[in-house]
């Protein structure tokens, strides 16, 4: 039987599971030579020191700070994940040492000649041989680092774009362009804000680094476990309690971590076994956990890394993005919460009388451990600089670590916490910088404008076809690439088109609002690609914990998260969902509309709406009603509200009859 299951797995499924298993095996490797560990400690401390200097003392010229940040990230990448370890040959250490040497050379090169680069005139001054050598070396070690850490998918994308840069003149059709010369290519790559050292890497240098360090320290002070325990306790004794607890705890934890797979592995080990004991199938348990964990990347106040990069790229403050994203994020979690409630009611799972409950130490005495994240959120929304907010939160986390004997850190444990945060920051800098290569090529080749022309020819001036094409593109990118990379590439490919179309539909809307709506649409689909088959790493990870079929878990999660595919369309046509409206009543109506739509959709997906829906046609009608309510327009509103409330009345009457029959029996 096991052999049959193996045969039936798709290529994508096998590949994703292989990558997950390989990652887990590498994470378990703790044996490390003293010299290598010492080098990691040294470069991590230098990394942390540089970032603290930038924020607390004085900022450095971007040629220095950006190149040093990327070089240190590359050095740590080759130390943590050397090719010698991948190929199990000590001789390959020569490649890793050479890559580290090149990374050091590039950083020193920019530091030594910073005055030259500050005064250099782009596209006028020629590239020196030393400039080309440094740029070529950086490109090679960066692509190799991407291959080593992110797999061949992202590395393949980069190589494809590089080939396009030099062979564009030989390509027939609308994407043909004059091509790039080597000198212009390397100038764009490392000496302009369109390449590797562009806005995405800027967000890593000025913001994201500090939040990874904060996350590592917050976890050490016990704050992450308190969030999990709070979520588990809040819903544990209601119908489907373990599943609801998974939704709440993953949502709370996701506000801090912002990583779908990290959330699954952190909260799933508690929630999935409880859900299975309560009666959920392994596939349902894994799907609930993966959907709830994925939502952490869209849940304010601390969303996924992509949200920080979005703020940097579109010039809108992160606090505004977080506030505006709150309503659709709550709608997402409300849909998942209602869904697991309906499944529990339908199958009579869990409840106060159930013997399956979560046990932990009392939460109330440990609530003080949440002070760092509370202060962090208050500072963000008070308008304090993001790095300062993260540093204050980190300092508070360190102080709180020493309040309780349980969380008190030894010097070695403190060092490990810092190493963890710096390592995570280095890991995200690699794909972010790599995406700068593709961004620069797309900008210089005009590929985004050419794609706009194609989309306009397909859909004319209509927004819906453009949205559908963008959705498919984002999902494909999100399946193959990390969320950050998927968002960045989708942004450069589709944002221009959507911005023009949304601006035409809403001529009175200011440009910042248009940018926010478009980028949130792209960001959402980059996120939900994590739970979209055939490649859904979060779902496969949860399936591994649950012991269920990866394929079934992936599709179950896809249907459980179906509301996430509808909400982005809704907020493009009704920006009030993103709190973009001049009249407060529009926002109130959008809120009511969204949650009524979620109410109908959850009933249609689960097959329970006050009572079990036995007719498939009625389930389909209720689902369609939810979609109609979410979409603007008088006709769709009449259909949606009319059909939805009629079904609701019918199901309430049926529910009362069933209860009366049980009482009489």
XYZ file of C-alpha atoms in Angstrom:
665
model
C 0.000 0.000 0.000
C 2.817 2.372 0.908
C 4.400 1.697 -2.466
C 1.166 2.584 -4.255
C 0.957 5.883 -2.407
C 4.496 6.673 -3.414
C 3.753 6.014 -7.073
C 0.695 8.250 -7.043
C 2.583 11.267 -5.736
C 3.154 14.021 -8.261
C 6.550 15.365 -9.216
C 5.823 18.615 -7.345
C 4.739 16.694 -4.259
C 7.790 14.458 -4.216
C 10.099 17.401 -4.812
C 8.529 19.514 -2.038
C 8.607 16.633 0.434
C 12.224 15.948 -0.483
C 13.145 19.585 0.163
C 11.308 19.568 3.509
C 13.029 16.366 4.587
C 16.415 17.684 3.507
C 15.841 20.921 5.412
C 14.817 19.009 8.546
C 17.888 16.790 8.322
C 20.190 19.783 7.920
C 18.577 21.569 10.864
C 19.293 18.523 13.027
C 23.010 18.715 12.319
C 24.500 20.213 15.439
C 28.043 18.905 15.133
C 30.225 21.729 13.901
C 33.944 22.251 14.099
C 35.210 24.804 16.590
C 36.841 26.929 13.876
C 33.684 27.033 11.770
C 31.483 27.855 14.776
C 33.954 30.530 15.850
C 33.817 32.082 12.378
C 30.012 32.106 12.499
C 30.087 33.806 15.902
C 32.638 36.367 14.713
C 30.791 37.369 11.552
C 27.414 37.340 13.330
C 28.713 39.720 15.995
C 30.209 41.971 13.302
C 26.843 41.854 11.492
C 24.934 42.791 14.638
C 27.449 45.489 15.530
C 27.170 47.106 12.095
C 23.373 47.142 12.210
C 23.374 48.621 15.734
C 25.860 51.270 14.596
C 23.616 52.247 11.675
C 20.587 52.761 13.908
C 22.029 53.931 17.225
C 25.051 56.019 16.172
C 24.857 57.222 12.589
C 23.758 55.845 9.215
C 26.377 54.820 6.697
C 26.434 55.531 2.989
C 24.360 52.929 1.194
C 27.363 51.697 -0.782
C 28.899 50.622 2.533
C 25.848 49.446 4.490
C 24.141 47.548 1.650
C 27.292 45.841 0.393
C 28.420 44.948 3.928
C 24.958 43.583 4.808
C 24.835 41.380 1.715
C 28.464 40.259 2.028
C 27.981 39.257 5.666
C 24.769 37.421 4.704
C 26.660 35.535 2.003
C 29.517 34.675 4.365
C 27.102 33.268 6.957
C 25.218 31.359 4.268
C 28.373 29.617 3.095
C 29.342 28.889 6.706
C 25.960 27.520 7.749
C 25.259 25.664 4.503
C 28.544 24.981 2.771
C 28.650 23.064 -0.494
C 31.114 20.719 1.215
C 28.291 19.576 3.458
C 25.881 19.160 0.569
C 28.273 17.033 -1.472
C 29.878 15.354 1.576
C 33.391 16.082 0.332
C 35.942 18.073 2.282
C 37.685 19.118 -0.925
C 34.631 21.194 -1.850
C 35.475 23.497 1.066
C 37.757 25.217 -1.442
C 34.633 26.478 -3.251
C 33.062 27.706 -0.002
C 36.256 29.435 1.143
C 36.635 31.070 -2.278
C 33.026 32.344 -2.120
C 33.614 33.763 1.368
C 36.806 35.439 0.146
C 34.927 37.043 -2.757
C 32.194 38.290 -0.386
C 34.815 39.902 1.863
C 36.551 41.423 -1.164
C 33.308 42.966 -2.480
C 32.494 44.565 0.885
C 36.011 45.990 1.274
C 35.970 47.131 -2.353
C 32.933 49.335 -1.820
C 34.161 50.590 1.563
C 37.604 51.546 0.193
C 36.272 53.381 -2.884
C 33.081 54.827 -1.400
C 33.953 58.421 -2.356
C 34.477 57.331 -5.973
C 31.093 55.621 -6.114
C 29.377 58.616 -4.507
C 30.662 60.945 -7.230
C 30.338 58.541 -10.128
C 27.817 59.493 -12.875
C 25.620 56.594 -13.951
C 25.570 55.746 -17.671
C 28.333 58.317 -18.274
C 31.442 57.151 -16.438
C 32.795 53.891 -17.854
C 33.016 50.713 -15.799
C 36.563 50.004 -14.613
C 37.914 46.433 -14.914
C 37.892 46.243 -11.108
C 34.202 47.232 -11.084
C 33.334 44.463 -13.523
C 35.446 41.937 -11.579
C 33.709 42.774 -8.280
C 30.259 42.730 -9.890
C 30.884 39.444 -11.689
C 32.201 37.819 -8.513
C 29.206 39.025 -6.503
C 26.767 37.737 -9.134
C 28.336 34.266 -9.141
C 28.442 33.769 -5.372
C 24.928 35.202 -4.985
C 23.384 32.820 -7.537
C 25.259 29.903 -5.949
C 23.980 30.946 -2.507
C 20.434 31.072 -3.850
C 20.816 27.591 -5.282
C 22.202 26.330 -1.973
C 19.514 27.856 0.247
C 16.417 28.299 -1.923
C 16.795 25.462 -4.389
C 17.056 25.442 -8.152
C 13.685 27.119 -8.799
C 14.730 30.650 -7.831
C 18.245 30.159 -9.213
C 16.664 29.053 -12.501
C 14.487 32.173 -12.607
C 17.554 34.357 -12.148
C 19.507 32.596 -14.889
C 16.516 32.889 -17.214
C 16.341 36.654 -16.690
C 20.104 37.021 -17.151
C 19.843 35.137 -20.440
C 16.979 37.432 -21.450
C 19.124 40.475 -20.686
C 21.754 39.418 -23.243
C 19.584 37.608 -25.793
C 16.594 39.949 -25.859
C 17.422 41.138 -29.373
C 17.090 37.576 -30.678
C 13.642 36.959 -29.173
C 10.707 37.405 -31.585
C 7.456 38.974 -30.479
C 6.502 41.706 -28.030
C 9.242 40.936 -25.482
C 12.032 41.680 -27.943
C 14.406 44.484 -26.920
C 17.878 45.657 -27.909
C 19.657 43.583 -25.259
C 22.279 44.690 -22.768
C 26.043 44.951 -23.005
C 28.182 43.434 -20.255
C 29.272 46.832 -18.938
C 25.718 48.182 -18.737
C 24.550 44.956 -17.147
C 27.103 45.052 -14.335
C 26.602 48.782 -13.827
C 22.906 48.188 -13.321
C 23.630 45.191 -11.124
C 25.779 46.758 -8.424
C 26.052 50.517 -8.959
C 22.406 51.505 -9.320
C 19.302 51.366 -7.133
C 17.611 49.113 -9.725
C 19.819 46.086 -9.135
C 21.074 43.988 -6.254
C 21.417 46.983 -3.949
C 17.875 48.215 -4.584
C 14.788 48.854 -2.477
C 14.172 45.213 -1.460
C 17.652 44.860 0.067
C 17.249 48.307 1.600
C 14.299 47.001 3.621
C 16.486 44.149 4.899
C 19.234 46.552 5.971
C 17.060 49.205 7.584
C 14.170 47.183 9.050
C 13.901 43.427 8.626
C 17.203 42.553 10.329
C 16.037 44.040 13.625
C 12.720 42.181 13.561
C 14.381 38.804 13.114
C 16.605 39.514 16.099
C 13.545 40.630 18.069
C 11.679 37.448 17.122
C 14.533 35.236 18.320
C 14.827 37.077 21.648
C 11.042 37.216 22.135
C 10.901 33.459 21.690
C 13.668 33.021 24.258
C 11.825 35.086 26.874
C 8.840 32.733 26.538
C 6.565 35.180 24.733
C 5.942 32.892 21.778
C 4.857 30.032 24.034
C 2.503 32.374 25.928
C 0.850 33.354 22.636
C 0.393 29.682 21.750
C -1.007 28.881 25.206
C -3.390 31.859 25.058
C -4.758 30.709 21.715
C -5.084 27.130 22.893
C -6.905 28.117 26.087
C -9.325 30.597 24.491
C -11.199 28.072 22.344
C -10.243 24.736 23.824
C -13.602 23.858 25.385
C -15.955 24.842 22.567
C -17.215 22.706 19.685
C -14.179 21.732 17.642
C -12.069 23.324 20.362
C -8.639 21.993 19.305
C -9.163 23.206 15.732
C -10.341 26.633 16.907
C -7.396 26.750 19.276
C -5.146 26.052 16.298
C -6.671 28.971 14.400
C -6.337 31.396 17.306
C -2.857 30.319 18.446
C -1.477 30.237 14.894
C -2.956 33.675 14.252
C -1.402 35.089 17.424
C 1.943 33.440 16.743
C 1.793 34.480 13.102
C 1.566 38.137 14.116
C 5.134 37.786 15.375
C 6.784 35.140 13.194
C 5.170 35.878 9.815
C 6.311 32.514 8.389
C 3.855 29.797 7.365
C 6.218 26.833 7.733
C 7.658 28.175 11.007
C 4.130 28.542 12.389
C 3.205 25.001 11.359
C 6.256 23.494 13.019
C 5.855 25.649 16.159
C 2.124 25.368 16.875
C 1.317 22.248 14.856
C 3.104 19.909 17.245
C 0.542 20.927 19.899
C -2.612 21.460 17.852
C -2.542 18.660 15.271
C -2.441 15.731 17.748
C -5.290 17.332 19.730
C -7.384 17.809 16.590
C -6.878 14.169 15.639
C -7.911 13.039 19.115
C -11.020 15.213 18.888
C -12.103 13.395 15.713
C -10.689 15.441 12.835
C -9.059 13.344 10.119
C -5.270 13.734 9.716
C -5.894 15.616 6.461
C -8.366 18.007 8.096
C -6.054 18.589 11.060
C -3.089 19.305 8.793
C -5.178 21.552 6.548
C -6.535 23.631 9.443
C -3.040 24.136 10.842
C -1.486 25.065 7.496
C -4.277 27.502 6.606
C -4.173 29.150 10.043
C -0.375 29.360 9.969
C -0.255 30.809 6.461
C -2.591 33.612 7.543
C 0.144 34.856 9.867
C 1.831 36.502 6.880
C -1.180 38.751 6.295
C -2.059 39.329 9.957
C -1.081 42.688 11.483
C 0.616 44.084 13.469
C 3.765 42.162 12.440
C 3.037 40.635 9.052
C 5.333 38.663 6.800
C 8.649 40.033 5.578
C 6.973 40.952 2.303
C 4.944 43.658 4.045
C 8.118 45.444 5.187
C 9.464 45.279 1.652
C 6.122 46.515 0.307
C 6.357 49.574 2.547
C 9.871 50.277 1.257
C 8.941 49.863 -2.403
C 5.721 51.878 -2.532
C 6.702 54.544 -0.020
C 3.819 53.990 2.399
C 4.521 53.643 6.108
C 4.422 50.125 7.491
C 2.012 51.159 10.252
C -0.496 52.321 7.632
C -0.156 49.070 5.699
C -0.706 47.102 8.920
C -3.836 49.090 9.847
C -5.313 48.876 6.358
C -4.652 45.128 6.164
C -6.474 44.391 9.416
C -10.042 43.961 8.110
C -9.302 41.422 5.323
C -6.968 39.523 7.695
C -9.741 39.299 10.294
C -12.090 38.149 7.537
C -9.615 35.403 6.615
C -9.400 34.110 10.183
C -13.131 34.483 10.736
C -13.721 32.268 7.709
C -11.333 29.572 8.973
C -12.786 29.804 12.503
C -16.372 29.439 11.224
C -15.312 26.609 8.950
C -13.824 24.478 11.736
C -16.846 25.307 13.940
C -19.207 24.111 11.222
C -17.200 20.917 10.642
C -17.276 20.226 14.383
C -21.035 20.773 14.546
C -21.596 18.671 11.462
C -19.584 15.741 12.847
C -20.241 16.368 16.556
C -16.560 16.886 17.389
C -15.154 18.295 20.628
C -16.978 20.550 23.030
C -16.926 21.177 26.777
C -17.817 17.563 27.508
C -14.887 16.254 25.461
C -11.944 14.689 27.291
C -9.483 16.073 24.730
C -8.193 19.384 26.037
C -4.956 21.311 26.007
C -3.054 21.521 29.275
C -0.289 23.966 30.126
C 1.063 26.006 32.989
C -1.228 28.881 34.083
C -1.124 31.681 31.500
C -1.957 34.658 33.738
C 1.313 34.634 35.737
C 3.237 34.585 32.434
C 1.406 37.396 30.639
C 4.203 39.832 31.501
C 6.285 38.015 28.867
C 4.127 39.674 26.202
C 5.331 43.144 27.237
C 8.000 43.300 24.471
C 5.547 42.686 21.645
C 2.920 44.999 23.196
C 5.460 47.820 23.495
C 6.668 47.098 19.963
C 3.160 47.410 18.526
C 2.434 50.602 20.498
C 5.658 52.186 19.254
C 4.957 51.229 15.626
C 1.517 52.795 15.672
C 2.797 55.812 17.589
C 4.950 56.553 14.558
C 8.325 55.580 16.008
C 10.962 54.381 13.519
C 10.644 50.656 12.851
C 14.266 49.800 13.749
C 14.011 51.723 17.028
C 10.770 49.924 17.895
C 12.356 46.535 17.272
C 15.457 47.394 19.306
C 13.381 48.560 22.268
C 11.336 45.364 22.048
C 14.533 43.309 21.899
C 15.960 45.071 24.960
C 12.742 44.410 26.891
C 12.817 40.744 25.828
C 16.354 40.416 27.204
C 15.315 42.036 30.502
C 12.258 39.776 30.820
C 14.405 36.703 30.174
C 16.057 37.303 33.551
C 12.867 37.781 35.578
C 12.038 34.068 35.714
C 14.428 31.210 36.409
C 12.622 29.272 33.686
C 13.720 31.689 30.949
C 16.976 32.983 32.432
C 19.679 32.710 29.795
C 23.272 31.700 30.188
C 25.825 33.592 28.052
C 25.859 30.640 25.638
C 22.045 30.642 25.323
C 22.037 34.398 24.754
C 24.654 33.966 22.042
C 22.588 31.216 20.401
C 19.501 33.457 20.421
C 21.425 36.245 18.704
C 22.945 33.798 16.227
C 19.450 32.529 15.379
C 18.120 36.024 14.667
C 21.151 37.016 12.590
C 20.995 33.739 10.659
C 17.330 34.305 9.786
C 18.119 37.854 8.647
C 20.960 36.563 6.472
C 18.688 33.906 4.972
C 16.131 36.482 3.847
C 18.757 38.865 2.444
C 19.882 36.274 -0.122
C 16.601 35.876 -2.103
C 15.808 39.563 -1.610
C 19.074 40.688 -3.162
C 18.741 38.055 -5.884
C 15.350 39.440 -6.864
C 17.083 42.770 -7.412
C 18.810 41.176 -10.414
C 15.450 40.374 -12.001
C 13.981 43.742 -11.070
C 16.855 45.565 -12.745
C 16.558 43.520 -15.928
C 12.796 44.003 -16.137
C 13.145 47.752 -15.590
C 15.915 48.196 -18.174
C 14.286 45.939 -20.780
C 10.811 47.445 -20.404
C 9.344 43.946 -19.946
C 6.714 45.204 -17.488
C 5.368 47.700 -20.027
C 5.364 45.015 -22.719
C 3.365 42.737 -20.425
C 0.937 45.593 -19.807
C 0.363 45.863 -23.539
C -0.330 42.124 -23.804
C -2.782 42.145 -20.896
C -4.586 45.149 -22.358
C -4.884 43.362 -25.704
C -6.353 40.295 -23.984
C -8.735 42.053 -21.652
C -9.038 45.462 -23.183
C -9.585 48.082 -20.512
C -11.440 45.639 -18.249
C -9.979 45.061 -14.816
C -11.258 41.529 -14.149
C -9.170 39.751 -16.841
C -6.071 41.619 -15.651
C -6.776 40.566 -12.074
C -7.271 36.943 -13.123
C -4.006 36.899 -15.118
C -2.182 38.484 -12.182
C -3.667 35.964 -9.755
C -2.506 33.013 -11.859
C 0.930 34.571 -12.280
C 1.280 35.207 -8.537
C 0.184 31.669 -7.697
C 2.670 30.148 -10.138
C 5.475 32.321 -8.771
C 4.437 31.620 -5.186
C 4.487 27.861 -5.778
C 8.063 27.935 -7.030
C 9.548 30.739 -4.939
C 9.590 32.050 -1.366
C 6.843 34.575 -0.593
C 9.236 37.536 -0.698
C 10.671 36.572 -4.079
C 7.221 35.828 -5.489
C 5.903 39.202 -4.341
C 8.870 41.120 -5.742
C 8.763 39.479 -9.175
C 4.975 39.763 -9.402
C 5.231 43.400 -8.409
C 7.565 44.294 -11.267
C 5.584 42.223 -13.783
C 1.992 43.112 -12.932
C 1.854 46.188 -10.683
C 2.214 48.685 -13.534
C -0.742 47.215 -15.416
C -3.028 46.981 -12.411
C -2.092 50.447 -11.172
C -3.172 51.992 -14.472
C -6.436 50.024 -14.622
C -7.384 50.652 -10.974
C -6.514 54.334 -11.438
C -8.853 54.492 -14.459
C -11.712 52.854 -12.532
C -11.234 55.121 -9.506
C -10.029 58.466 -10.952
C -10.694 60.230 -7.641
C -8.544 57.800 -5.649
C -5.133 59.144 -4.650
C -2.052 57.417 -5.985
C -0.965 55.970 -2.620
C -4.301 54.227 -2.209
C -4.074 52.764 -5.714
C -0.567 51.470 -4.972
C -1.737 49.954 -1.691
C -4.700 48.159 -3.276
C -2.619 46.759 -6.131
C 0.282 45.630 -3.958
C -1.986 44.022 -1.374
C -3.698 42.066 -4.166
C -0.323 40.791 -5.393
C 0.926 40.111 -1.858
C -2.168 38.083 -0.900
C -1.838 35.685 -3.795
C 1.896 35.315 -3.207
C 1.024 34.236 0.339
C -1.844 31.836 -0.407
C 0.332 30.093 -2.988
C 1.906 28.457 0.094
C -1.301 26.385 0.407
C -2.139 26.037 -3.285
C -1.468 22.634 -4.913
C 0.532 21.194 -6.533
C 3.289 22.905 -4.505
C 2.107 23.793 -0.997
C 5.014 23.503 1.397
C 3.045 24.622 4.467
C 0.416 21.941 3.836
C 3.017 19.235 3.192
C 4.793 20.163 6.422
C 1.524 19.923 8.368
C 0.725 16.601 6.684
C 4.056 15.253 7.882
C 3.175 16.139 11.478
C -0.389 14.770 11.123
C 0.680 11.555 9.408
C -1.850 12.097 6.634
C -1.742 12.158 2.845
C 0.202 15.204 1.658
C -1.880 15.453 -1.501
C -5.242 15.281 0.283
C -4.032 17.703 2.947
C -2.968 20.179 0.259
C -6.343 20.142 -1.493
C -8.267 20.233 1.791
C -6.275 23.305 2.853
C -6.947 24.897 -0.534
C -10.719 24.595 -0.085
C -10.553 25.660 3.565
C -8.758 28.864 2.495
C -11.014 29.604 -0.481
C -12.105 32.896 1.081
C -8.505 34.114 0.673
C -8.982 33.849 -3.100
C -12.113 36.006 -3.023
C -11.212 38.759 -0.561
C -8.446 40.285 -2.757
C -10.920 40.751 -5.609
C -13.363 42.265 -3.142
C -10.954 44.898 -1.840
C -9.870 45.889 -5.353
C -13.498 46.626 -6.271
C -14.340 47.906 -2.779
C -11.243 49.627 -1.360
C -13.230 50.403 1.789
C -12.310 46.866 2.907
C -8.760 48.216 3.129
C -10.164 51.207 5.039
C -9.773 53.373 1.928
C -12.904 55.534 1.900
C -13.753 59.180 2.520
C -17.033 58.288 4.233
C -16.758 56.212 7.452
C -20.107 54.575 6.670
C -18.564 52.999 3.583
C -16.029 51.275 5.829
C -18.762 50.139 8.218
C -20.767 48.718 5.322
C -17.648 47.035 3.889
C -17.001 45.405 7.267
C -20.565 44.099 7.549
C -20.549 42.944 3.931
C -17.251 41.117 4.324
C -18.328 39.137 7.373
C -21.721 38.245 5.893
C -19.882 36.980 2.797
C -17.512 34.994 5.013
C -20.513 33.577 6.927
C -22.111 32.297 3.714
C -18.842 31.023 2.242
C -17.933 29.047 5.373
C -21.346 27.396 5.316
C -21.068 26.491 1.650
C -17.546 25.038 1.963
C -18.251 23.070 5.160
C -21.736 21.813 4.231
C -23.155 22.967 7.569
C -25.286 26.075 8.071
C -27.246 25.802 11.360
C -27.817 22.218 10.250
C -26.175 19.798 7.844
C -26.784 20.772 4.215
C -27.681 17.534 2.473
C -28.299 18.922 -1.013
C -25.128 19.712 -3.013
C -27.069 22.301 -5.014
C -27.890 24.211 -1.820
C -24.227 24.177 -0.774
C -23.239 25.528 -4.170
C -25.963 28.197 -4.003
C -24.772 29.311 -0.560
C -21.192 29.532 -1.798
C -22.272 31.585 -4.827
C -24.276 33.838 -2.496
C -21.117 34.522 -0.497
C -19.184 35.408 -3.642
C -21.969 37.729 -4.821
C -22.064 39.536 -1.476
C -18.294 40.054 -1.599
C -18.491 41.605 -5.067
C -19.885 45.147 -5.434
C -22.976 45.959 -7.481
C -26.714 46.184 -6.982
C -27.517 42.996 -8.924
C -24.900 40.887 -7.153
C -26.024 42.256 -3.769
C -29.647 41.355 -4.444
C -28.701 37.843 -5.553
C -26.205 37.293 -2.750
C -28.255 38.592 0.166
C -31.508 37.164 -1.189
C -30.232 33.628 -1.805
C -28.092 33.583 1.353
C -30.800 34.690 3.766
C -33.431 32.424 2.188
C -31.120 29.428 2.687
C -30.390 30.613 6.224
C -34.124 30.730 7.098
C -34.679 27.283 5.605
C -31.731 25.834 7.532
C -32.790 27.447 10.841
C -36.260 25.907 10.477
C -34.703 22.543 9.631
C -32.355 22.836 12.629
C -35.251 23.461 15.011
C -37.148 20.482 13.613
C -34.105 18.256 14.156
C -33.714 19.457 17.747
C -37.422 18.923 18.428
C -37.191 15.405 16.996
C -34.221 14.615 19.271
C -36.074 15.926 22.348
C -39.208 13.904 21.577
C -37.108 10.785 20.958
